[in-house]
Amino acid sequence: MPQTLSSTSMFTSCGFSPHHLHPSKEDDEGGLIFQDGNLTSASLDALIQHLIPTAEYYPEKAYIFTFLLSSRLFIEPHELLSRVCHKCIEQQQLDDPVLDKARIRKFGPKILQLLTEWTETFPYDFQEERMVGCLKDIIHRIAPCDEAYWKKMNQLLQTLNQKLATLNRGQEGILKINATVSDKVVAFKSKPPSIQREILNVCSDPYTLAQQLTHVELERLSHIGPEEFVQAFVHKDPLESTKPCFSEQKKTSNLEAYVKWFNRLCYLVATEICMPAKKKQRAQVIEFFIDVARECFNIGNFNSLMAIISGMNMSPVSRLKKTWSKVKTAKFFILEHQMDPTGNFYNYRTALRGAAHRSLTAHSNREKIVIPFFSLLIKDIYFLNEGCANRLPNGHVNFEKFLELAKQVGEFITWKQVECPFEQDDNIIHYLHTAPIFTEDGLYLASYESESPENQTEKERWKALRSTILGKT
């Protein structure tokens, strides 16, 4: 069975080790180009050939991951698998009436290993029936040479089906939550306290809330396929004059749902602060969220941390000067400093590296948790993608670029596989997902109702919001 993907075990500092590369005639014809011993570019055909195992050769783990991740920019997964299987049939003479059983017994475990790694790392590819059809076809061809291949194929398909069923249940759960929540984005229909229970009535312990937020983050991260980072930025391939890959849909629904969760958490924090009618209660909620954010930082949950800070920095919250005057802000400023965007988020990146290092040497799941600030991770991948061409002027695939991309995504895969060590509280998690939140206008109105407008612009906005939302003049 393949090992759990780990960015550290998979990649060296400058790519993957070329010492066991399969010698191919493509090398001599310029199909595979190396620089300082690392594969930097190649024709698509050469890269596909390089993926295919033989009786004597198996591609390196880092190469398999990098190519399966990036190849979808040039060829759809079902086309790639079809070509891999076709070449295997050709090279191993699997169409011959009499098979060379001795050779196929050496080749068989390797093609099974490749297919297992593919299904484990990119299970969403196999939601397509034609993918499963290709997989079954190649195994049926080698199975007569060894009875064990039938068993291995059934195990592989069973594991794949279980994994897809789990992922689909998770997706359906998120869709249900989103459908419920869409009705609960409220403007400001009544006096704020009556629209919902307040967070402090549901969970008054900041450590517990930080742990439940970590549950939500890891659950949602677990559904994101590594390929979604690539598919989010699919453009037309310059060598294909007609259409880009995945033209029907970008297949990034889990990634998009996760970004929506971040936005929801920002607005939930702002809503909870703006709701209470009394200044003392609002200050209490702010201090509570500061403590939650600090614990998120200690856990390594940077995404919830940034969402909480962003919610507290929204204008309807930050303008509540009388409320903030009652808050001990020293802890908040320390957290803001950690997530300061200056120097391309230098402080945050330093803290993230520290958490990643702790994760590598961890003895418990508690120490393994690394949940990156997700919008920045996507932004980094976007700029990597935009900053370098997918293809070089000679038509070769820019493999050097995709090694860097695979390093970033590979690290993310390691982090998302951590099991949450904290006990789950369904009541708190239900509240986080379904509590009504104010719209932006609702937040401003709640803020003005709590602390009167300070200037003419605010007064005019307050008047307009009272008129449109409350029907008052």
mmCIF file of N, CA and C in Angstrom, residues 231-329:
data_model
loop_
_atom_site.group_PDB
_atom_site.id
_atom_site.type_symbol
_atom_site.label_atom_id
_atom_site.label_comp_id
_atom_site.label_asym_id
_atom_site.label_seq_id
_atom_site.Cartn_x
_atom_site.Cartn_y
_atom_site.Cartn_z
ATOM 1 N N GLN A 231 -7.413 23.151 -10.731
ATOM 2 C CA GLN A 231 -8.594 23.377 -11.552
ATOM 3 C C GLN A 231 -9.186 24.772 -11.352
ATOM 4 N N ALA A 232 -8.877 25.397 -10.229
ATOM 5 C CA ALA A 232 -9.364 26.755 -9.979
ATOM 6 C C ALA A 232 -8.770 27.751 -10.974
ATOM 7 N N PHE A 233 -7.609 27.406 -11.541
ATOM 8 C CA PHE A 233 -6.912 28.350 -12.421
ATOM 9 C C PHE A 233 -6.731 27.798 -13.835
ATOM 10 N N VAL A 234 -7.663 26.932 -14.257
ATOM 11 C CA VAL A 234 -7.549 26.327 -15.590
ATOM 12 C C VAL A 234 -7.728 27.394 -16.653
ATOM 13 N N HIS A 235 -6.782 27.447 -17.571
ATOM 14 C CA HIS A 235 -6.882 28.315 -18.752
ATOM 15 C C HIS A 235 -6.835 27.425 -19.989
ATOM 16 N N LYS A 236 -7.039 28.052 -21.134
ATOM 17 C CA LYS A 236 -6.939 27.297 -22.369
ATOM 18 C C LYS A 236 -5.490 26.890 -22.606
ATOM 19 N N ASP A 237 -5.288 25.618 -22.917
ATOM 20 C CA ASP A 237 -3.941 25.133 -23.223
ATOM 21 C C ASP A 237 -3.536 25.672 -24.593
ATOM 22 N N PRO A 238 -2.382 26.379 -24.699
ATOM 23 C CA PRO A 238 -1.990 26.984 -25.983
ATOM 24 C C PRO A 238 -1.859 25.984 -27.127
ATOM 25 N N LEU A 239 -1.620 24.710 -26.837
ATOM 26 C CA LEU A 239 -1.495 23.724 -27.921
ATOM 27 C C LEU A 239 -2.852 23.132 -28.309
ATOM 28 N N GLU A 240 -3.878 23.444 -27.531
ATOM 29 C CA GLU A 240 -5.228 22.974 -27.872
ATOM 30 C C GLU A 240 -6.027 24.188 -28.330
ATOM 31 N N SER A 241 -6.364 24.242 -29.596
ATOM 32 C CA SER A 241 -6.960 25.458 -30.151
ATOM 33 C C SER A 241 -8.435 25.604 -29.795
ATOM 34 N N THR A 242 -9.062 24.548 -29.257
ATOM 35 C CA THR A 242 -10.512 24.604 -29.081
ATOM 36 C C THR A 242 -10.935 25.062 -27.692
ATOM 37 N N LYS A 243 -10.693 24.246 -26.684
ATOM 38 C CA LYS A 243 -11.273 24.570 -25.379
ATOM 39 C C LYS A 243 -10.327 24.169 -24.246
ATOM 40 N N PRO A 244 -10.491 24.796 -23.098
ATOM 41 C CA PRO A 244 -9.674 24.384 -21.953
ATOM 42 C C PRO A 244 -10.173 23.070 -21.375
ATOM 43 N N CYS A 245 -9.330 22.407 -20.568
ATOM 44 C CA CYS A 245 -9.773 21.222 -19.850
ATOM 45 C C CYS A 245 -10.852 21.639 -18.851
ATOM 46 N N PHE A 246 -11.725 20.735 -18.528
ATOM 47 C CA PHE A 246 -12.792 20.982 -17.565
ATOM 48 C C PHE A 246 -13.639 22.181 -17.966
ATOM 49 N N SER A 247 -13.940 22.280 -19.276
ATOM 50 C CA SER A 247 -14.689 23.440 -19.738
ATOM 51 C C SER A 247 -16.123 23.436 -19.195
ATOM 52 N N GLU A 248 -16.692 22.220 -18.904
ATOM 53 C CA GLU A 248 -18.075 22.159 -18.443
ATOM 54 C C GLU A 248 -18.188 22.762 -17.040
ATOM 55 N N GLN A 249 -17.272 22.402 -16.173
ATOM 56 C CA GLN A 249 -17.300 22.952 -14.824
ATOM 57 C C GLN A 249 -15.893 22.884 -14.250
ATOM 58 N N LYS A 250 -15.615 23.779 -13.337
ATOM 59 C CA LYS A 250 -14.243 23.833 -12.818
ATOM 60 C C LYS A 250 -13.983 22.818 -11.712
ATOM 61 N N LYS A 251 -15.038 22.214 -11.175
ATOM 62 C CA LYS A 251 -14.868 21.178 -10.153
ATOM 63 C C LYS A 251 -14.056 21.690 -8.960
ATOM 64 N N THR A 252 -14.495 22.803 -8.429
ATOM 65 C CA THR A 252 -13.797 23.382 -7.269
ATOM 66 C C THR A 252 -14.794 23.672 -6.143
ATOM 67 N N SER A 253 -15.862 22.891 -6.069
ATOM 68 C CA SER A 253 -16.959 23.206 -5.139
ATOM 69 C C SER A 253 -16.518 23.161 -3.673
ATOM 70 N N ASN A 254 -15.632 22.223 -3.318
ATOM 71 C CA ASN A 254 -15.200 22.116 -1.917
ATOM 72 C C ASN A 254 -14.328 23.298 -1.517
ATOM 73 N N LEU A 255 -13.480 23.718 -2.446
ATOM 74 C CA LEU A 255 -12.611 24.866 -2.209
ATOM 75 C C LEU A 255 -13.460 26.125 -2.017
ATOM 76 N N GLU A 256 -14.475 26.282 -2.885
ATOM 77 C CA GLU A 256 -15.347 27.460 -2.789
ATOM 78 C C GLU A 256 -16.160 27.435 -1.497
ATOM 79 N N ALA A 257 -16.623 26.231 -1.099
ATOM 80 C CA ALA A 257 -17.413 26.114 0.142
ATOM 81 C C ALA A 257 -16.564 26.503 1.346
ATOM 82 N N TYR A 258 -15.270 26.197 1.278
ATOM 83 C CA TYR A 258 -14.382 26.510 2.399
ATOM 84 C C TYR A 258 -14.157 28.021 2.511
ATOM 85 N N VAL A 259 -14.037 28.688 1.375
ATOM 86 C CA VAL A 259 -13.891 30.154 1.381
ATOM 87 C C VAL A 259 -15.167 30.790 1.940
ATOM 88 N N LYS A 260 -16.349 30.212 1.592
ATOM 89 C CA LYS A 260 -17.622 30.734 2.120
ATOM 90 C C LYS A 260 -17.690 30.576 3.642
ATOM 91 N N TRP A 261 -17.141 29.456 4.137
ATOM 92 C CA TRP A 261 -17.122 29.252 5.590
ATOM 93 C C TRP A 261 -16.322 30.358 6.273
ATOM 94 N N PHE A 262 -15.174 30.717 5.707
ATOM 95 C CA PHE A 262 -14.344 31.790 6.274
ATOM 96 C C PHE A 262 -15.164 33.084 6.346
ATOM 97 N N ASN A 263 -15.849 33.421 5.244
ATOM 98 C CA ASN A 263 -16.645 34.656 5.211
ATOM 99 C C ASN A 263 -17.775 34.607 6.235
ATOM 100 N N ARG A 264 -18.395 33.429 6.359
ATOM 101 C CA ARG A 264 -19.477 33.285 7.343
ATOM 102 C C ARG A 264 -18.959 33.538 8.766
ATOM 103 N N LEU A 265 -17.790 32.972 9.071
ATOM 104 C CA LEU A 265 -17.238 33.147 10.412
ATOM 105 C C LEU A 265 -16.934 34.619 10.694
ATOM 106 N N CYS A 266 -16.411 35.342 9.708
ATOM 107 C CA CYS A 266 -16.167 36.798 9.873
ATOM 108 C C CYS A 266 -17.462 37.507 10.261
ATOM 109 N N TYR A 267 -18.535 37.222 9.489
ATOM 110 C CA TYR A 267 -19.806 37.900 9.719
ATOM 111 C C TYR A 267 -20.471 37.448 11.016
ATOM 112 N N LEU A 268 -20.264 36.189 11.389
ATOM 113 C CA LEU A 268 -20.826 35.702 12.654
ATOM 114 C C LEU A 268 -20.196 36.439 13.834
ATOM 115 N N VAL A 269 -18.877 36.605 13.787
ATOM 116 C CA VAL A 269 -18.165 37.329 14.848
ATOM 117 C C VAL A 269 -18.683 38.765 14.935
ATOM 118 N N ALA A 270 -18.784 39.428 13.781
ATOM 119 C CA ALA A 270 -19.259 40.821 13.769
ATOM 120 C C ALA A 270 -20.699 40.913 14.271
ATOM 121 N N THR A 271 -21.546 39.952 13.875
ATOM 122 C CA THR A 271 -22.949 39.943 14.314
ATOM 123 C C THR A 271 -23.042 39.795 15.828
ATOM 124 N N GLU A 272 -22.270 38.842 16.362
ATOM 125 C CA GLU A 272 -22.303 38.587 17.811
ATOM 126 C C GLU A 272 -21.875 39.827 18.602
ATOM 127 N N ILE A 273 -20.937 40.603 18.056
ATOM 128 C CA ILE A 273 -20.456 41.792 18.764
ATOM 129 C C ILE A 273 -21.471 42.932 18.659
ATOM 130 N N CYS A 274 -22.084 43.082 17.492
ATOM 131 C CA CYS A 274 -23.003 44.214 17.282
ATOM 132 C C CYS A 274 -24.384 43.987 17.890
ATOM 133 N N MET A 275 -24.737 42.735 18.176
ATOM 134 C CA MET A 275 -26.090 42.426 18.660
ATOM 135 C C MET A 275 -26.431 42.963 20.052
ATOM 136 N N PRO A 276 -25.604 42.735 21.064
ATOM 137 C CA PRO A 276 -26.037 43.117 22.418
ATOM 138 C C PRO A 276 -26.342 44.614 22.529
ATOM 139 N N ALA A 277 -27.403 44.913 23.267
ATOM 140 C CA ALA A 277 -27.833 46.312 23.385
ATOM 141 C C ALA A 277 -26.911 47.109 24.309
ATOM 142 N N LYS A 278 -26.294 46.425 25.274
ATOM 143 C CA LYS A 278 -25.485 47.145 26.264
ATOM 144 C C LYS A 278 -23.995 47.084 25.934
ATOM 145 N N LYS A 279 -23.351 48.220 26.192
ATOM 146 C CA LYS A 279 -21.912 48.370 25.909
ATOM 147 C C LYS A 279 -21.075 47.324 26.649
ATOM 148 N N LYS A 280 -21.402 47.088 27.902
ATOM 149 C CA LYS A 280 -20.650 46.130 28.720
ATOM 150 C C LYS A 280 -20.713 44.722 28.113
ATOM 151 N N GLN A 281 -21.888 44.338 27.616
ATOM 152 C CA GLN A 281 -22.042 43.007 27.008
ATOM 153 C C GLN A 281 -21.246 42.909 25.708
ATOM 154 N N ARG A 282 -21.276 43.993 24.929
ATOM 155 C CA ARG A 282 -20.515 43.982 23.664
ATOM 156 C C ARG A 282 -19.022 43.841 23.941
ATOM 157 N N ALA A 283 -18.547 44.558 24.958
ATOM 158 C CA ALA A 283 -17.123 44.472 25.329
ATOM 159 C C ALA A 283 -16.781 43.057 25.788
ATOM 160 N N GLN A 284 -17.714 42.427 26.495
ATOM 161 C CA GLN A 284 -17.505 41.059 26.974
ATOM 162 C C GLN A 284 -17.372 40.087 25.788
ATOM 163 N N VAL A 285 -18.219 40.288 24.762
ATOM 164 C CA VAL A 285 -18.158 39.415 23.569
ATOM 165 C C VAL A 285 -16.830 39.624 22.833
ATOM 166 N N ILE A 286 -16.384 40.867 22.721
ATOM 167 C CA ILE A 286 -15.099 41.140 22.059
ATOM 168 C C ILE A 286 -13.969 40.429 22.803
ATOM 169 N N GLU A 287 -13.935 40.564 24.125
ATOM 170 C CA GLU A 287 -12.863 39.928 24.907
ATOM 171 C C GLU A 287 -12.924 38.403 24.787
ATOM 172 N N PHE A 288 -14.135 37.875 24.720
ATOM 173 C CA PHE A 288 -14.305 36.427 24.528
ATOM 174 C C PHE A 288 -13.670 35.996 23.200
ATOM 175 N N PHE A 289 -13.972 36.732 22.135
ATOM 176 C CA PHE A 289 -13.434 36.352 20.827
ATOM 177 C C PHE A 289 -11.910 36.555 20.738
ATOM 178 N N ILE A 290 -11.387 37.524 21.468
ATOM 179 C CA ILE A 290 -9.927 37.689 21.523
ATOM 180 C C ILE A 290 -9.296 36.433 22.127
ATOM 181 N N ASP A 291 -9.907 35.922 23.192
ATOM 182 C CA ASP A 291 -9.395 34.701 23.830
ATOM 183 C C ASP A 291 -9.542 33.482 22.911
ATOM 184 N N VAL A 292 -10.652 33.427 22.176
ATOM 185 C CA VAL A 292 -10.846 32.326 21.213
ATOM 186 C C VAL A 292 -9.752 32.398 20.142
ATOM 187 N N ALA A 293 -9.518 33.607 19.629
ATOM 188 C CA ALA A 293 -8.509 33.796 18.575
ATOM 189 C C ALA A 293 -7.122 33.407 19.071
ATOM 190 N N ARG A 294 -6.805 33.776 20.308
ATOM 191 C CA ARG A 294 -5.483 33.450 20.868
ATOM 192 C C ARG A 294 -5.309 31.933 20.976
ATOM 193 N N GLU A 295 -6.384 31.240 21.389
ATOM 194 C CA GLU A 295 -6.309 29.783 21.489
ATOM 195 C C GLU A 295 -6.206 29.141 20.106
ATOM 196 N N CYS A 296 -6.888 29.718 19.109
ATOM 197 C CA CYS A 296 -6.746 29.229 17.722
ATOM 198 C C CYS A 296 -5.286 29.326 17.280
ATOM 199 N N PHE A 297 -4.643 30.444 17.631
ATOM 200 C CA PHE A 297 -3.223 30.611 17.299
ATOM 201 C C PHE A 297 -2.386 29.515 17.953
ATOM 202 N N ASN A 298 -2.645 29.246 19.240
ATOM 203 C CA ASN A 298 -1.878 28.227 19.965
ATOM 204 C C ASN A 298 -2.087 26.833 19.371
ATOM 205 N N ILE A 299 -3.307 26.571 18.907
ATOM 206 C CA ILE A 299 -3.617 25.263 18.316
ATOM 207 C C ILE A 299 -2.940 25.103 16.956
ATOM 208 N N GLY A 300 -2.775 26.225 16.232
ATOM 209 C CA GLY A 300 -2.268 26.165 14.853
ATOM 210 C C GLY A 300 -3.383 26.347 13.835
ATOM 211 N N ASN A 301 -4.536 26.822 14.313
ATOM 212 C CA ASN A 301 -5.701 27.067 13.449
ATOM 213 C C ASN A 301 -5.681 28.521 12.990
ATOM 214 N N PHE A 302 -4.876 28.806 11.952
ATOM 215 C CA PHE A 302 -4.686 30.187 11.494
ATOM 216 C C PHE A 302 -5.878 30.692 10.680
ATOM 217 N N ASN A 303 -6.655 29.790 10.108
ATOM 218 C CA ASN A 303 -7.785 30.233 9.288
ATOM 219 C C ASN A 303 -8.892 30.831 10.165
ATOM 220 N N SER A 304 -9.253 30.127 11.254
ATOM 221 C CA SER A 304 -10.256 30.686 12.179
ATOM 222 C C SER A 304 -9.725 31.955 12.840
ATOM 223 N N LEU A 305 -8.442 31.948 13.179
ATOM 224 C CA LEU A 305 -7.804 33.120 13.784
ATOM 225 C C LEU A 305 -7.994 34.346 12.892
ATOM 226 N N MET A 306 -7.683 34.198 11.599
ATOM 227 C CA MET A 306 -7.785 35.338 10.688
ATOM 228 C C MET A 306 -9.243 35.750 10.479
ATOM 229 N N ALA A 307 -10.160 34.778 10.453
ATOM 230 C CA ALA A 307 -11.584 35.113 10.282
ATOM 231 C C ALA A 307 -12.086 35.930 11.482
ATOM 232 N N ILE A 308 -11.659 35.540 12.681
ATOM 233 C CA ILE A 308 -12.095 36.268 13.891
ATOM 234 C C ILE A 308 -11.531 37.693 13.882
ATOM 235 N N ILE A 309 -10.236 37.821 13.561
ATOM 236 C CA ILE A 309 -9.617 39.154 13.506
ATOM 237 C C ILE A 309 -10.306 40.007 12.432
ATOM 238 N N SER A 310 -10.585 39.396 11.284
ATOM 239 C CA SER A 310 -11.246 40.125 10.192
ATOM 240 C C SER A 310 -12.633 40.588 10.619
ATOM 241 N N GLY A 311 -13.365 39.725 11.333
ATOM 242 C CA GLY A 311 -14.699 40.099 11.817
ATOM 243 C C GLY A 311 -14.630 41.269 12.782
ATOM 244 N N MET A 312 -13.632 41.268 13.662
ATOM 245 C CA MET A 312 -13.488 42.355 14.644
ATOM 246 C C MET A 312 -13.005 43.654 13.999
ATOM 247 N N ASN A 313 -12.371 43.526 12.825
ATOM 248 C CA ASN A 313 -11.883 44.722 12.134
ATOM 249 C C ASN A 313 -12.875 45.273 11.112
ATOM 250 N N MET A 314 -14.040 44.628 10.976
ATOM 251 C CA MET A 314 -15.059 45.167 10.058
ATOM 252 C C MET A 314 -15.517 46.529 10.576
ATOM 253 N N SER A 315 -15.782 47.447 9.671
ATOM 254 C CA SER A 315 -16.110 48.834 10.056
ATOM 255 C C SER A 315 -17.238 48.944 11.082
ATOM 256 N N PRO A 316 -18.345 48.173 10.942
ATOM 257 C CA PRO A 316 -19.413 48.314 11.943
ATOM 258 C C PRO A 316 -18.949 47.957 13.356
ATOM 259 N N VAL A 317 -17.923 47.119 13.472
ATOM 260 C CA VAL A 317 -17.389 46.749 14.791
ATOM 261 C C VAL A 317 -16.326 47.746 15.235
ATOM 262 N N SER A 318 -15.393 48.067 14.333
ATOM 263 C CA SER A 318 -14.266 48.925 14.730
ATOM 264 C C SER A 318 -14.719 50.346 15.094
ATOM 265 N N ARG A 319 -15.897 50.775 14.600
ATOM 266 C CA ARG A 319 -16.366 52.138 14.894
ATOM 267 C C ARG A 319 -16.983 52.245 16.304
ATOM 268 N N LEU A 320 -17.168 51.109 16.983
ATOM 269 C CA LEU A 320 -17.796 51.127 18.313
ATOM 270 C C LEU A 320 -16.776 51.565 19.376
ATOM 271 N N LYS A 321 -16.394 52.826 19.333
ATOM 272 C CA LYS A 321 -15.296 53.326 20.171
ATOM 273 C C LYS A 321 -15.594 53.210 21.677
ATOM 274 N N LYS A 322 -16.840 53.482 22.063
ATOM 275 C CA LYS A 322 -17.186 53.395 23.500
ATOM 276 C C LYS A 322 -17.084 51.955 23.992
ATOM 277 N N THR A 323 -17.468 51.037 23.108
ATOM 278 C CA THR A 323 -17.368 49.611 23.461
ATOM 279 C C THR A 323 -15.908 49.211 23.604
ATOM 280 N N TRP A 324 -15.105 49.580 22.609
ATOM 281 C CA TRP A 324 -13.677 49.203 22.629
ATOM 282 C C TRP A 324 -12.936 49.822 23.819
ATOM 283 N N SER A 325 -13.429 50.977 24.295
ATOM 284 C CA SER A 325 -12.754 51.615 25.443
ATOM 285 C C SER A 325 -12.872 50.766 26.706
ATOM 286 N N LYS A 326 -13.826 49.841 26.711
ATOM 287 C CA LYS A 326 -14.026 48.951 27.863
ATOM 288 C C LYS A 326 -13.250 47.634 27.714
ATOM 289 N N VAL A 327 -12.550 47.476 26.579
ATOM 290 C CA VAL A 327 -11.864 46.203 26.269
ATOM 291 C C VAL A 327 -10.375 46.309 26.593
ATOM 292 N N LYS A 328 -9.824 45.233 27.189
ATOM 293 C CA LYS A 328 -8.363 45.165 27.358
ATOM 294 C C LYS A 328 -7.796 44.730 26.007
ATOM 295 N N THR A 329 -7.235 45.674 25.278
ATOM 296 C CA THR A 329 -6.897 45.417 23.864
ATOM 297 C C THR A 329 -5.476 44.892 23.638
#
